[in-house]
C-alpha positions as a LaTeX table, in Angstrom:
\begin{tabular}{lrrr}
\hline
Residue & $x$ (\AA) & $y$ (\AA) & $z$ (\AA) \\
\hline
Glu1 & 5.83 & $-24.91$ & $-31.24$ \\
Ala2 & 8.88 & $-23.18$ & $-32.66$ \\
Val3 & 11.83 & $-24.79$ & $-34.44$ \\
Gln4 & 15.34 & $-23.35$ & $-34.42$ \\
Leu5 & 17.17 & $-23.56$ & $-37.75$ \\
Thr6 & 20.95 & $-23.41$ & $-37.85$ \\
Ala7 & 23.07 & $-22.68$ & $-40.90$ \\
Gln8 & 26.60 & $-21.77$ & $-41.87$ \\
Ser9 & 28.19 & $-20.43$ & $-45.01$ \\
Asn10 & 30.95 & $-22.60$ & $-46.53$ \\
Asp11 & 33.58 & $-21.86$ & $-49.17$ \\
Ala12 & 34.13 & $-23.96$ & $-52.32$ \\
Gln13 & 36.21 & $-26.47$ & $-50.31$ \\
Gly14 & 33.45 & $-26.92$ & $-47.74$ \\
Gln15 & 35.22 & $-24.91$ & $-45.04$ \\
Ala16 & 33.09 & $-22.66$ & $-42.82$ \\
Ile17 & 33.37 & $-18.95$ & $-43.58$ \\
Gly18 & 33.61 & $-17.20$ & $-40.23$ \\
Gly19 & 31.51 & $-14.09$ & $-39.75$ \\
Ala20 & 29.40 & $-14.61$ & $-42.90$ \\
Glu21 & 26.01 & $-12.85$ & $-42.60$ \\
Leu22 & 23.01 & $-15.16$ & $-42.90$ \\
Glu23 & 19.53 & $-13.96$ & $-43.74$ \\
Phe24 & 16.39 & $-16.02$ & $-43.09$ \\
Asp25 & 13.14 & $-15.37$ & $-44.96$ \\
Ser26 & 9.78 & $-17.15$ & $-45.09$ \\
Gly27 & 8.14 & $-17.91$ & $-48.40$ \\
Ala28 & 4.70 & $-17.61$ & $-46.75$ \\
Pro29 & 4.69 & $-15.57$ & $-43.52$ \\
Thr30 & 0.97 & $-16.26$ & $-43.09$ \\
Ile31 & 1.86 & $-19.94$ & $-42.53$ \\
Ala32 & 5.26 & $-19.71$ & $-40.82$ \\
Asp33 & 7.40 & $-16.77$ & $-39.77$ \\
Val34 & 11.15 & $-16.78$ & $-39.14$ \\
Thr35 & 13.26 & $-14.46$ & $-37.02$ \\
Arg36 & 16.67 & $-13.04$ & $-38.00$ \\
Glu37 & 18.17 & $-15.78$ & $-35.81$ \\
Gly38 & 16.34 & $-18.59$ & $-37.67$ \\
Leu39 & 13.57 & $-19.36$ & $-35.15$ \\
Val40 & 10.56 & $-20.63$ & $-37.13$ \\
Ser41 & 7.02 & $-20.34$ & $-35.71$ \\
Ala42 & 3.60 & $-21.23$ & $-37.10$ \\
Thr43 & 1.43 & $-18.15$ & $-37.59$ \\
Gly44 & $-1.99$ & $-19.65$ & $-38.25$ \\
Pro45 & $-3.24$ & $-21.94$ & $-40.97$ \\
Val46 & $-1.77$ & $-25.33$ & $-41.69$ \\
Gly47 & 0.15 & $-25.63$ & $-44.93$ \\
Ala48 & 3.55 & $-25.83$ & $-46.54$ \\
Thr49 & 6.14 & $-23.19$ & $-47.25$ \\
Glu50 & 9.88 & $-22.88$ & $-47.33$ \\
Ile51 & 12.42 & $-20.88$ & $-45.42$ \\
Val52 & 15.18 & $-19.33$ & $-47.54$ \\
Val53 & 18.60 & $-18.97$ & $-45.92$ \\
Ala54 & 20.89 & $-16.63$ & $-47.87$ \\
Ser55 & 24.48 & $-15.44$ & $-47.58$ \\
Gly56 & 25.56 & $-13.15$ & $-50.36$ \\
Arg57 & 24.54 & $-14.79$ & $-53.67$ \\
Ala58 & 24.27 & $-18.28$ & $-52.17$ \\
Glu59 & 21.00 & $-19.56$ & $-50.76$ \\
Ala60 & 19.42 & $-22.74$ & $-49.46$ \\
Arg61 & 15.73 & $-23.57$ & $-49.20$ \\
Val62 & 14.30 & $-25.53$ & $-46.27$ \\
Pro63 & 10.81 & $-27.00$ & $-46.72$ \\
Ile64 & 8.47 & $-26.41$ & $-43.77$ \\
Val65 & 5.14 & $-28.15$ & $-43.16$ \\
Val66 & 2.81 & $-26.72$ & $-40.51$ \\
Arg67 & 0.40 & $-29.28$ & $-39.07$ \\
Pro68 & $-2.45$ & $-28.70$ & $-36.60$ \\
Gly69 & $-1.44$ & $-28.17$ & $-32.99$ \\
Ala70 & $-2.96$ & $-29.65$ & $-29.86$ \\
Val71 & $-6.71$ & $-29.42$ & $-29.33$ \\
Ala72 & $-7.64$ & $-26.02$ & $-27.91$ \\
Ala73 & $-11.43$ & $-26.28$ & $-28.31$ \\
Leu74 & $-14.32$ & $-28.63$ & $-29.01$ \\
Ala75 & $-17.37$ & $-27.04$ & $-30.59$ \\
Val76 & $-20.73$ & $-28.28$ & $-31.79$ \\
Gly77 & $-20.10$ & $-29.41$ & $-35.35$ \\
Ala78 & $-23.75$ & $-29.74$ & $-36.38$ \\
Pro79 & $-26.84$ & $-28.41$ & $-34.62$ \\
Val80 & $-28.96$ & $-30.81$ & $-32.56$ \\
Pro81 & $-32.72$ & $-30.15$ & $-32.57$ \\
Ala82 & $-34.00$ & $-28.25$ & $-29.53$ \\
Glu83 & $-36.82$ & $-30.76$ & $-29.20$ \\
Ala84 & $-36.76$ & $-34.43$ & $-30.08$ \\
Pro85 & $-39.08$ & $-37.35$ & $-29.35$ \\
Ala86 & $-37.81$ & $-39.79$ & $-26.73$ \\
Asp87 & $-36.01$ & $-42.80$ & $-28.17$ \\
Asp88 & $-35.26$ & $-41.00$ & $-31.48$ \\
Ala89 & $-31.54$ & $-41.26$ & $-32.25$ \\
Leu90 & $-29.85$ & $-37.97$ & $-33.05$ \\
Glu91 & $-26.44$ & $-37.44$ & $-34.59$ \\
Ala92 & $-24.09$ & $-35.59$ & $-32.23$ \\
Val93 & $-21.13$ & $-33.97$ & $-33.98$ \\
Val94 & $-18.24$ & $-32.03$ & $-32.42$ \\
Arg95 & $-15.28$ & $-30.35$ & $-34.13$ \\
Ala96 & $-11.81$ & $-30.27$ & $-32.58$ \\
Thr97 & $-9.65$ & $-27.23$ & $-33.39$ \\
Asp98 & $-6.22$ & $-25.95$ & $-32.38$ \\
Ala99 & $-5.39$ & $-22.47$ & $-31.11$ \\
Phe100 & $-5.45$ & $-21.11$ & $-34.68$ \\
Gly101 & $-8.84$ & $-22.68$ & $-35.52$ \\
Asn102 & $-7.34$ & $-25.47$ & $-37.65$ \\
Ala103 & $-9.21$ & $-28.79$ & $-37.60$ \\
Val104 & $-7.34$ & $-31.42$ & $-35.56$ \\
Pro105 & $-7.65$ & $-35.00$ & $-36.89$ \\
Gly106 & $-6.92$ & $-38.16$ & $-34.91$ \\
Val107 & $-8.18$ & $-36.91$ & $-31.53$ \\
Ala108 & $-10.04$ & $-39.27$ & $-29.18$ \\
Val109 & $-13.35$ & $-37.68$ & $-28.12$ \\
Thr110 & $-15.44$ & $-39.15$ & $-25.31$ \\
Phe111 & $-19.21$ & $-38.58$ & $-25.32$ \\
Ala112 & $-21.28$ & $-38.89$ & $-22.15$ \\
Ala113 & $-24.93$ & $-38.45$ & $-21.25$ \\
Asp114 & $-26.39$ & $-38.27$ & $-17.74$ \\
Pro115 & $-28.27$ & $-41.49$ & $-16.89$ \\
Asp116 & $-31.66$ & $-39.75$ & $-17.35$ \\
Ala117 & $-30.44$ & $-38.08$ & $-20.55$ \\
Gly118 & $-30.38$ & $-41.30$ & $-22.55$ \\
Ala119 & $-27.62$ & $-43.26$ & $-24.22$ \\
Val120 & $-24.79$ & $-42.47$ & $-26.60$ \\
Asp121 & $-23.18$ & $-44.89$ & $-29.05$ \\
Pro122 & $-20.30$ & $-45.13$ & $-29.51$ \\
Pro123 & $-19.14$ & $-43.59$ & $-26.23$ \\
Ser124 & $-15.92$ & $-42.45$ & $-27.93$ \\
Ala125 & $-14.83$ & $-41.60$ & $-31.46$ \\
Ile126 & $-11.73$ & $-40.39$ & $-33.28$ \\
Thr127 & $-11.87$ & $-37.09$ & $-35.17$ \\
Asp128 & $-11.67$ & $-37.38$ & $-38.96$ \\
Ala129 & $-9.57$ & $-35.29$ & $-41.38$ \\
Gly130 & $-11.98$ & $-32.38$ & $-40.86$ \\
Gly131 & $-11.62$ & $-32.59$ & $-37.07$ \\
Leu132 & $-15.15$ & $-34.03$ & $-36.66$ \\
Ala133 & $-16.20$ & $-36.81$ & $-34.26$ \\
Arg134 & $-19.68$ & $-38.30$ & $-34.39$ \\
Ala135 & $-21.92$ & $-40.36$ & $-32.11$ \\
Arg136 & $-25.60$ & $-41.36$ & $-32.04$ \\
Trp137 & $-27.47$ & $-39.95$ & $-29.04$ \\
Thr138 & $-30.81$ & $-41.35$ & $-28.02$ \\
Pro139 & $-32.38$ & $-38.97$ & $-25.48$ \\
Gly140 & $-34.02$ & $-40.55$ & $-22.44$ \\
Arg141 & $-37.74$ & $-40.69$ & $-21.68$ \\
Ala142 & $-37.59$ & $-38.27$ & $-18.73$ \\
Ala143 & $-39.26$ & $-34.96$ & $-19.48$ \\
Gly144 & $-37.15$ & $-31.81$ & $-19.52$ \\
Pro145 & $-33.79$ & $-30.79$ & $-20.84$ \\
His146 & $-31.17$ & $-33.41$ & $-21.62$ \\
Ala147 & $-27.46$ & $-32.82$ & $-22.03$ \\
Leu148 & $-24.72$ & $-34.62$ & $-23.84$ \\
Thr149 & $-21.10$ & $-33.73$ & $-23.14$ \\
Ala150 & $-17.97$ & $-34.29$ & $-25.21$ \\
Ala151 & $-14.36$ & $-34.12$ & $-24.07$ \\
Ala152 & $-11.07$ & $-34.50$ & $-25.92$ \\
Ala153 & $-8.77$ & $-37.10$ & $-24.41$ \\
\hline
\end{tabular}
């Protein structure tokens, strides 16, 4: 998501100076970039920076905080054993990330197992500060592969 900054140069009496050139610059282009027109866009990692707006010798600094975006992917957060005895509870962990790979906290994740694949508790969880959601999965007694799915709400 981009944010448009607007600025104007004023004289000592607070009156706008028509035609004054404004320059925008990012203090950390790896976090947020800014165009010549003042359009600010996140470029990757979350973090804080500031945008400097200058006209001649005068300048103003605008603090910018980049937070994680919407969930773009759920990935296995911790490996689950390939084989497990029936009725042994396993910890299922998934990690929610945005398009830049940043962890996304506060996301509702729903876990589901096929009826023969056992039970999961709780059936939903909220991702923590590291983007992780956890549930206990008890595989069913039926022989063969079992699957647990997770989806971000």
